[in-house]
Amino acid sequence: MRRADARARLRRRPAAGGAGGIVRRAASRAAAPAPFPGALTVGGDQEESVGRRSGSLLDLVRVAIALLDEQGRVMLWSQAAESLLGFPSEALVGRDLDVLLGDDAEMIKVVREAIAGVLRDGDSWSGIARLRHRDGHDVRLEARLSLLENGDGVPFLLCRFADATALLGLEQGLAVQEALFEQSPLGLAVFDRELRYVRVNETLARMNGLPVEAHLGRTSGEALPQLAADEVMAVQRQVLATGEPVIDVTVNSADPSEQGYRSISYSRLQDRSGRVLGLTGMIMDVTDRYRAVAKVERARQRLALLNEVGSRIGDLLDAELIAQEVADALVPRLADHSGVAVLEAVLDGAELPRHQHSRLTPLVMAATAAVVPGPDAEAMQTPGARINMTEDSLFGRVLRTGMAETLDAATQLEDVSGQGDPRVRAAYRLGVHSLLVVPLRARGIVLGLLILDRAGRREGFDHDDLVFASELADRAGASFDNARLYARERAAALMLQRSLLPQTVVQPPGMEVGYRYVPGSSGAEVGGDWFDVIPLPRGRTALVVGDVMGHGLRAAATMGRLRTAVRTLAGLDLPPHRLLQKVHDLADDLAQGPEEALIATCVYVVYDPATRKLLLSKAGHTEPLLITPGPAAVHSEESVHSGRGLVGGAANVLALPSGAPIGVGGVPFEVTELTVPEGSLLALYTDGLVESRTEDIDVGTRRLCAVLELPHASVEEACEAVVSTLDQGQEPDDVALLLARLGGAPLPAAVREERWTLSAEPSAPAQARRLVRATLPEWDLHELQDTTELLVSELVTNAVRYGGAPIGLRLALGEESFLVEVADPLPDPPQERQAAGTDEGGRGLQLVHRLAHRWGTRAEGTGKVVWFEQTLPDAPGHGGASHGP
């Protein structure tokens, strides 16, 4: 009865009971948890931290509280408990704890035994509990039960619980931190905001020569010798004030008994709320590293020289330029005078001698350099002079054996090339006293000599100099051999490329064509640039410019295959975008091999002089230019009238849909149609014309537009003006340029013409034959009737079988030929195949090929037109037939 009354009072007065009426009965039995070893203590923090604070560990691991009576009913349910288990306070207060246990019999038993044990013995209980969340899933918690009593002696149970996973992660993190701190081979320290040591590991204590206890509570200025302390304290104050970490600053050792160097790194320490707590420091012994720096620095200058020479000659492919760069780089840093002598075959790009080198081997002084140029220096090493030597001289031995040699006395200079050499007398006058001769080798073959000397009071060459010069000479030898091989390959590739380009270019009707091909200068290999002018049926012309990625023989050979493929597919009269797609589909077959994919850019243009229409499509190529002979702009699908005149006018960059380069794919090719004014100039070119190492491509394009906008007497003169703008000093890439002045050349009008539209039904071939039988006799073409009926029937049958839409039939009689056209909506051209003897079909196009004078296909709209021509018979009386317009 007494406990029930007390429970009632507790409910009526929660504030009194919660604040002062309930006390911890077993407080003396539970020891307070020990603080984390070495925990950071900041002076004055207790007063400053009174009141609200965010960002503490209590935000990371929230501890929930519940108060139970001795029957296990919930008397109090905290907000943190609501967050963990989802039950609001009003849903649980007064209810049994079994609500949170669900039907877990094992958990119910554990909880009941824990409650009974705490009520019976008064000892706290802790363990892992699984409680049911309001959503239905179980939550794993770490819980602790403690016994409380109010002023009337009524017992209550205080339950504290938190997310077990979060607690485990925190415990593991603290354990890892402790292990790393104590076992780290680096010195570690923690400082408070007054820069006093709060924690130090044994490694740092040994570095400083003081025990751990001698550090704690003292600053670095108080614990370390004055020599190291001032610099360290300045760094610490800077990091604490700015928050910017300092990493790997080298200072003297703090231990005066051991001379050495330390690397210090400091960063500011902040809690989760951003409050500054102090500093963390990491100290590493770098004595060995610091002492090695001096030795490395001694070699750094030579390595820098070696790298400089490598960078200066690495991209050169001219033997004379390589020789001069090597000679200039070595004076005065390695020698007072330097000379590079090479075989004549290296300079000429010829085959190397197959026999062993001797005094008769042609050796030329390709380059020289002197610290003080003058007559004597030039007399000692004359650029371009042939070097004479004896078999047993220094030069002769090094050239023959391939082993470097040195002379370390002026009296030995007579041994350089032989007695009586005037170059030796010049060396005496210059005060030369040490000479180093190193072979320039490549693939085990001596290509020449590197000649170095020192004069005056400068120290002579030593073994390290010889080793360094030999390494440098080997690099230079490889560059010389590359230059020689490149000269041979470039000549062969240029010959191959010129043979694969058009030898003659036709001048199609209604068009004036000019072209130029400029190979790259000596600093670049020939590339895969090409151009072509291809006549098409009905008076049209295809203009092509392309560029195969890469240089040399492979690029030239690939260019030839690609040009042949484009020219062959052009004979099918495909629209530009479909032709590029076909070429892309053949890319794997056109490549050098499965490991080398073909990547090329291309622009393909079809011009119809009868309508002055351009069809353009490109595959990742540079934008074409259209120069109109007046201020009028060019509009797609619209004629723009302008007067005739000189070549030149307003330049327009045709921003075509780019498409992906051939061999790349992923971007569909598109076609653009333009109607151009009479006398317009179309410019197709490769990127070598407008792109260089020093300029953006837009700058080159604007320069090209400016040249073409000027008046020129002819297309040829315009070509010369464009080529003259190339900067030869920039070592340009190959350039292919194709200029076409576009004019009108209408096709001859048909003497007679008939057009019909047929339904795509099985009866269409018969209807087409009837129309032919009815028309040809009226045109006095009796001799062509049978053949025409047969061929028309085959073409209409194909259109019905594959087209599935209305079919167009056109008969046109010209002055010298008879034309038949069959149009259908299917865009793909018909494919001629070889029918087997037992096949019932497949011979239609074979018949057309054999019986027609010529035939072909062309794109029209979204479909195609298949046409064939027949030569008019020379029958008497045909010319007297009456023809309409």
PDB file of N, CA, C and O in Angstrom, residues 261-308:
ATOM      1  N   TYR A 261      68.385  15.831 -37.994  1.00  0.00           N
ATOM      2  CA  TYR A 261      67.340  16.694 -38.536  1.00  0.00           C
ATOM      3  C   TYR A 261      65.997  15.997 -38.370  1.00  0.00           C
ATOM      4  O   TYR A 261      65.896  14.763 -38.410  1.00  0.00           O
ATOM      5  N   ARG A 262      64.971  16.818 -38.141  1.00  0.00           N
ATOM      6  CA  ARG A 262      63.630  16.302 -37.947  1.00  0.00           C
ATOM      7  C   ARG A 262      62.673  16.969 -38.948  1.00  0.00           C
ATOM      8  O   ARG A 262      62.813  18.155 -39.266  1.00  0.00           O
ATOM      9  N   SER A 263      61.692  16.182 -39.385  1.00  0.00           N
ATOM     10  CA  SER A 263      60.608  16.711 -40.200  1.00  0.00           C
ATOM     11  C   SER A 263      59.394  16.867 -39.302  1.00  0.00           C
ATOM     12  O   SER A 263      58.931  15.887 -38.697  1.00  0.00           O
ATOM     13  N   ILE A 264      58.871  18.091 -39.186  1.00  0.00           N
ATOM     14  CA  ILE A 264      57.729  18.345 -38.306  1.00  0.00           C
ATOM     15  C   ILE A 264      56.516  18.688 -39.153  1.00  0.00           C
ATOM     16  O   ILE A 264      56.612  19.350 -40.179  1.00  0.00           O
ATOM     17  N   SER A 265      55.367  18.204 -38.700  1.00  0.00           N
ATOM     18  CA  SER A 265      54.088  18.492 -39.346  1.00  0.00           C
ATOM     19  C   SER A 265      53.069  18.760 -38.249  1.00  0.00           C
ATOM     20  O   SER A 265      52.960  17.971 -37.302  1.00  0.00           O
ATOM     21  N   TYR A 266      52.342  19.884 -38.356  1.00  0.00           N
ATOM     22  CA  TYR A 266      51.346  20.246 -37.355  1.00  0.00           C
ATOM     23  C   TYR A 266      50.025  20.587 -38.038  1.00  0.00           C
ATOM     24  O   TYR A 266      50.008  21.139 -39.148  1.00  0.00           O
ATOM     25  N   SER A 267      48.939  20.251 -37.369  1.00  0.00           N
ATOM     26  CA  SER A 267      47.606  20.641 -37.832  1.00  0.00           C
ATOM     27  C   SER A 267      46.752  20.975 -36.627  1.00  0.00           C
ATOM     28  O   SER A 267      46.986  20.471 -35.520  1.00  0.00           O
ATOM     29  N   ARG A 268      45.776  21.850 -36.846  1.00  0.00           N
ATOM     30  CA  ARG A 268      44.930  22.293 -35.733  1.00  0.00           C
ATOM     31  C   ARG A 268      43.904  21.230 -35.398  1.00  0.00           C
ATOM     32  O   ARG A 268      43.331  20.600 -36.302  1.00  0.00           O
ATOM     33  N   LEU A 269      43.650  21.044 -34.104  1.00  0.00           N
ATOM     34  CA  LEU A 269      42.709  20.044 -33.616  1.00  0.00           C
ATOM     35  C   LEU A 269      41.405  20.734 -33.231  1.00  0.00           C
ATOM     36  O   LEU A 269      41.405  21.691 -32.460  1.00  0.00           O
ATOM     37  N   GLN A 270      40.311  20.230 -33.798  1.00  0.00           N
ATOM     38  CA  GLN A 270      38.989  20.803 -33.542  1.00  0.00           C
ATOM     39  C   GLN A 270      38.008  19.678 -33.221  1.00  0.00           C
ATOM     40  O   GLN A 270      38.159  18.554 -33.704  1.00  0.00           O
ATOM     41  N   ASP A 271      36.988  20.024 -32.418  1.00  0.00           N
ATOM     42  CA  ASP A 271      35.967  19.024 -32.148  1.00  0.00           C
ATOM     43  C   ASP A 271      34.911  19.079 -33.247  1.00  0.00           C
ATOM     44  O   ASP A 271      35.028  19.823 -34.217  1.00  0.00           O
ATOM     45  N   ARG A 272      33.866  18.269 -33.115  1.00  0.00           N
ATOM     46  CA  ARG A 272      32.863  18.154 -34.156  1.00  0.00           C
ATOM     47  C   ARG A 272      32.088  19.444 -34.365  1.00  0.00           C
ATOM     48  O   ARG A 272      31.526  19.675 -35.435  1.00  0.00           O
ATOM     49  N   SER A 273      32.076  20.312 -33.392  1.00  0.00           N
ATOM     50  CA  SER A 273      31.374  21.588 -33.536  1.00  0.00           C
ATOM     51  C   SER A 273      32.273  22.688 -34.071  1.00  0.00           C
ATOM     52  O   SER A 273      31.826  23.803 -34.257  1.00  0.00           O
ATOM     53  N   GLY A 274      33.539  22.374 -34.353  1.00  0.00           N
ATOM     54  CA  GLY A 274      34.456  23.367 -34.880  1.00  0.00           C
ATOM     55  C   GLY A 274      35.231  24.119 -33.821  1.00  0.00           C
ATOM     56  O   GLY A 274      36.006  25.018 -34.137  1.00  0.00           O
ATOM     57  N   ARG A 275      35.060  23.770 -32.542  1.00  0.00           N
ATOM     58  CA  ARG A 275      35.772  24.451 -31.461  1.00  0.00           C
ATOM     59  C   ARG A 275      37.224  24.022 -31.443  1.00  0.00           C
ATOM     60  O   ARG A 275      37.536  22.834 -31.534  1.00  0.00           O
ATOM     61  N   VAL A 276      38.136  24.970 -31.371  1.00  0.00           N
ATOM     62  CA  VAL A 276      39.563  24.688 -31.391  1.00  0.00           C
ATOM     63  C   VAL A 276      39.973  24.097 -30.041  1.00  0.00           C
ATOM     64  O   VAL A 276      39.718  24.693 -28.987  1.00  0.00           O
ATOM     65  N   LEU A 277      40.616  22.919 -30.087  1.00  0.00           N
ATOM     66  CA  LEU A 277      41.075  22.247 -28.871  1.00  0.00           C
ATOM     67  C   LEU A 277      42.579  22.343 -28.697  1.00  0.00           C
ATOM     68  O   LEU A 277      43.069  22.271 -27.573  1.00  0.00           O
ATOM     69  N   GLY A 278      43.307  22.492 -29.792  1.00  0.00           N
ATOM     70  CA  GLY A 278      44.762  22.538 -29.687  1.00  0.00           C
ATOM     71  C   GLY A 278      45.398  22.155 -31.004  1.00  0.00           C
ATOM     72  O   GLY A 278      44.901  22.482 -32.088  1.00  0.00           O
ATOM     73  N   LEU A 279      46.499  21.415 -30.915  1.00  0.00           N
ATOM     74  CA  LEU A 279      47.251  20.989 -32.087  1.00  0.00           C
ATOM     75  C   LEU A 279      47.563  19.507 -32.003  1.00  0.00           C
ATOM     76  O   LEU A 279      47.621  18.928 -30.915  1.00  0.00           O
ATOM     77  N   THR A 280      47.785  18.896 -33.173  1.00  0.00           N
ATOM     78  CA  THR A 280      48.393  17.573 -33.257  1.00  0.00           C
ATOM     79  C   THR A 280      49.690  17.717 -34.029  1.00  0.00           C
ATOM     80  O   THR A 280      49.794  18.511 -34.967  1.00  0.00           O
ATOM     81  N   GLY A 281      50.697  16.966 -33.608  1.00  0.00           N
ATOM     82  CA  GLY A 281      51.995  17.052 -34.260  1.00  0.00           C
ATOM     83  C   GLY A 281      52.530  15.687 -34.631  1.00  0.00           C
ATOM     84  O   GLY A 281      52.293  14.698 -33.921  1.00  0.00           O
ATOM     85  N   MET A 282      53.230  15.615 -35.747  1.00  0.00           N
ATOM     86  CA  MET A 282      53.894  14.391 -36.174  1.00  0.00           C
ATOM     87  C   MET A 282      55.339  14.748 -36.502  1.00  0.00           C
ATOM     88  O   MET A 282      55.599  15.661 -37.287  1.00  0.00           O
ATOM     89  N   ILE A 283      56.265  14.061 -35.895  1.00  0.00           N
ATOM     90  CA  ILE A 283      57.688  14.354 -36.042  1.00  0.00           C
ATOM     91  C   ILE A 283      58.381  13.090 -36.544  1.00  0.00           C
ATOM     92  O   ILE A 283      58.141  11.980 -36.032  1.00  0.00           O
ATOM     93  N   MET A 284      59.247  13.265 -37.547  1.00  0.00           N
ATOM     94  CA  MET A 284      59.939  12.137 -38.171  1.00  0.00           C
ATOM     95  C   MET A 284      61.425  12.455 -38.261  1.00  0.00           C
ATOM     96  O   MET A 284      61.810  13.581 -38.597  1.00  0.00           O
ATOM     97  N   ASP A 285      62.230  11.462 -37.977  1.00  0.00           N
ATOM     98  CA  ASP A 285      63.679  11.611 -38.079  1.00  0.00           C
ATOM     99  C   ASP A 285      64.075  11.517 -39.551  1.00  0.00           C
ATOM    100  O   ASP A 285      63.876  10.489 -40.207  1.00  0.00           O
ATOM    101  N   VAL A 286      64.614  12.607 -40.103  1.00  0.00           N
ATOM    102  CA  VAL A 286      64.993  12.640 -41.522  1.00  0.00           C
ATOM    103  C   VAL A 286      66.478  12.925 -41.681  1.00  0.00           C
ATOM    104  O   VAL A 286      66.912  13.499 -42.680  1.00  0.00           O
ATOM    105  N   THR A 287      67.259  12.538 -40.691  1.00  0.00           N
ATOM    106  CA  THR A 287      68.700  12.817 -40.754  1.00  0.00           C
ATOM    107  C   THR A 287      69.330  12.170 -41.974  1.00  0.00           C
ATOM    108  O   THR A 287      70.084  12.806 -42.718  1.00  0.00           O
ATOM    109  N   ASP A 288      69.028  10.900 -42.192  1.00  0.00           N
ATOM    110  CA  ASP A 288      69.618  10.211 -43.348  1.00  0.00           C
ATOM    111  C   ASP A 288      69.163  10.837 -44.656  1.00  0.00           C
ATOM    112  O   ASP A 288      69.957  10.994 -45.600  1.00  0.00           O
ATOM    113  N   ARG A 289      67.909  11.211 -44.705  1.00  0.00           N
ATOM    114  CA  ARG A 289      67.404  11.821 -45.921  1.00  0.00           C
ATOM    115  C   ARG A 289      68.065  13.171 -46.172  1.00  0.00           C
ATOM    116  O   ARG A 289      68.445  13.494 -47.302  1.00  0.00           O
ATOM    117  N   TYR A 290      68.235  13.941 -45.095  1.00  0.00           N
ATOM    118  CA  TYR A 290      68.818  15.267 -45.260  1.00  0.00           C
ATOM    119  C   TYR A 290      70.271  15.160 -45.717  1.00  0.00           C
ATOM    120  O   TYR A 290      70.733  15.934 -46.558  1.00  0.00           O
ATOM    121  N   ARG A 291      70.991  14.195 -45.157  1.00  0.00           N
ATOM    122  CA  ARG A 291      72.383  14.047 -45.560  1.00  0.00           C
ATOM    123  C   ARG A 291      72.507  13.555 -46.993  1.00  0.00           C
ATOM    124  O   ARG A 291      73.501  13.835 -47.672  1.00  0.00           O
ATOM    125  N   ALA A 292      71.488  12.800 -47.450  1.00  0.00           N
ATOM    126  CA  ALA A 292      71.535  12.324 -48.834  1.00  0.00           C
ATOM    127  C   ALA A 292      71.240  13.433 -49.836  1.00  0.00           C
ATOM    128  O   ALA A 292      71.592  13.317 -51.012  1.00  0.00           O
ATOM    129  N   VAL A 293      70.607  14.517 -49.337  1.00  0.00           N
ATOM    130  CA  VAL A 293      70.258  15.607 -50.254  1.00  0.00           C
ATOM    131  C   VAL A 293      71.512  16.215 -50.865  1.00  0.00           C
ATOM    132  O   VAL A 293      71.557  16.542 -52.054  1.00  0.00           O
ATOM    133  N   ALA A 294      72.545  16.363 -50.047  1.00  0.00           N
ATOM    134  CA  ALA A 294      73.765  16.975 -50.562  1.00  0.00           C
ATOM    135  C   ALA A 294      74.362  16.137 -51.684  1.00  0.00           C
ATOM    136  O   ALA A 294      74.801  16.670 -52.714  1.00  0.00           O
ATOM    137  N   LYS A 295      74.349  14.821 -51.479  1.00  0.00           N
ATOM    138  CA  LYS A 295      74.883  13.943 -52.517  1.00  0.00           C
ATOM    139  C   LYS A 295      74.011  13.978 -53.766  1.00  0.00           C
ATOM    140  O   LYS A 295      74.510  13.984 -54.893  1.00  0.00           O
ATOM    141  N   VAL A 296      72.712  14.029 -53.555  1.00  0.00           N
ATOM    142  CA  VAL A 296      71.809  14.099 -54.705  1.00  0.00           C
ATOM    143  C   VAL A 296      71.970  15.415 -55.454  1.00  0.00           C
ATOM    144  O   VAL A 296      71.928  15.464 -56.687  1.00  0.00           O
ATOM    145  N   GLU A 297      72.188  16.494 -54.704  1.00  0.00           N
ATOM    146  CA  GLU A 297      72.332  17.795 -55.349  1.00  0.00           C
ATOM    147  C   GLU A 297      73.558  17.830 -56.248  1.00  0.00           C
ATOM    148  O   GLU A 297      73.562  18.486 -57.295  1.00  0.00           O
ATOM    149  N   ARG A 298      74.596  17.119 -55.826  1.00  0.00           N
ATOM    150  CA  ARG A 298      75.789  17.082 -56.667  1.00  0.00           C
ATOM    151  C   ARG A 298      75.517  16.415 -58.006  1.00  0.00           C
ATOM    152  O   ARG A 298      76.105  16.762 -59.019  1.00  0.00           O
ATOM    153  N   ALA A 299      74.637  15.449 -57.993  1.00  0.00           N
ATOM    154  CA  ALA A 299      74.297  14.770 -59.251  1.00  0.00           C
ATOM    155  C   ALA A 299      73.151  15.441 -59.993  1.00  0.00           C
ATOM    156  O   ALA A 299      72.944  15.181 -61.176  1.00  0.00           O
ATOM    157  N   ARG A 300      72.437  16.324 -59.298  1.00  0.00           N
ATOM    158  CA  ARG A 300      71.258  16.925 -59.919  1.00  0.00           C
ATOM    159  C   ARG A 300      71.602  17.774 -61.129  1.00  0.00           C
ATOM    160  O   ARG A 300      70.889  17.744 -62.142  1.00  0.00           O
ATOM    161  N   GLN A 301      72.687  18.534 -61.008  1.00  0.00           N
ATOM    162  CA  GLN A 301      73.050  19.401 -62.108  1.00  0.00           C
ATOM    163  C   GLN A 301      73.336  18.599 -63.375  1.00  0.00           C
ATOM    164  O   GLN A 301      72.919  18.967 -64.469  1.00  0.00           O
ATOM    165  N   ARG A 302      74.029  17.488 -63.213  1.00  0.00           N
ATOM    166  CA  ARG A 302      74.321  16.678 -64.383  1.00  0.00           C
ATOM    167  C   ARG A 302      73.067  15.998 -64.922  1.00  0.00           C
ATOM    168  O   ARG A 302      72.885  15.870 -66.132  1.00  0.00           O
ATOM    169  N   LEU A 303      72.209  15.558 -64.014  1.00  0.00           N
ATOM    170  CA  LEU A 303      70.958  14.963 -64.479  1.00  0.00           C
ATOM    171  C   LEU A 303      70.102  16.003 -65.190  1.00  0.00           C
ATOM    172  O   LEU A 303      69.443  15.706 -66.202  1.00  0.00           O
ATOM    173  N   ALA A 304      70.125  17.233 -64.656  1.00  0.00           N
ATOM    174  CA  ALA A 304      69.371  18.295 -65.322  1.00  0.00           C
ATOM    175  C   ALA A 304      69.931  18.556 -66.715  1.00  0.00           C
ATOM    176  O   ALA A 304      69.175  18.779 -67.674  1.00  0.00           O
ATOM    177  N   LEU A 305      71.271  18.529 -66.821  1.00  0.00           N
ATOM    178  CA  LEU A 305      71.881  18.710 -68.133  1.00  0.00           C
ATOM    179  C   LEU A 305      71.513  17.568 -69.070  1.00  0.00           C
ATOM    180  O   LEU A 305      71.203  17.786 -70.251  1.00  0.00           O
ATOM    181  N   LEU A 306      71.514  16.350 -68.536  1.00  0.00           N
ATOM    182  CA  LEU A 306      71.147  15.195 -69.359  1.00  0.00           C
ATOM    183  C   LEU A 306      69.704  15.302 -69.829  1.00  0.00           C
ATOM    184  O   LEU A 306      69.385  15.049 -71.002  1.00  0.00           O
ATOM    185  N   ASN A 307      68.821  15.715 -68.934  1.00  0.00           N
ATOM    186  CA  ASN A 307      67.415  15.876 -69.317  1.00  0.00           C
ATOM    187  C   ASN A 307      67.230  17.018 -70.308  1.00  0.00           C
ATOM    188  O   ASN A 307      66.408  16.937 -71.227  1.00  0.00           O
ATOM    189  N   GLU A 308      68.017  18.082 -70.115  1.00  0.00           N
ATOM    190  CA  GLU A 308      67.902  19.206 -71.036  1.00  0.00           C
ATOM    191  C   GLU A 308      68.315  18.795 -72.439  1.00  0.00           C
ATOM    192  O   GLU A 308      67.647  19.133 -73.426  1.00  0.00           O
TER     193      GLU A 308
END
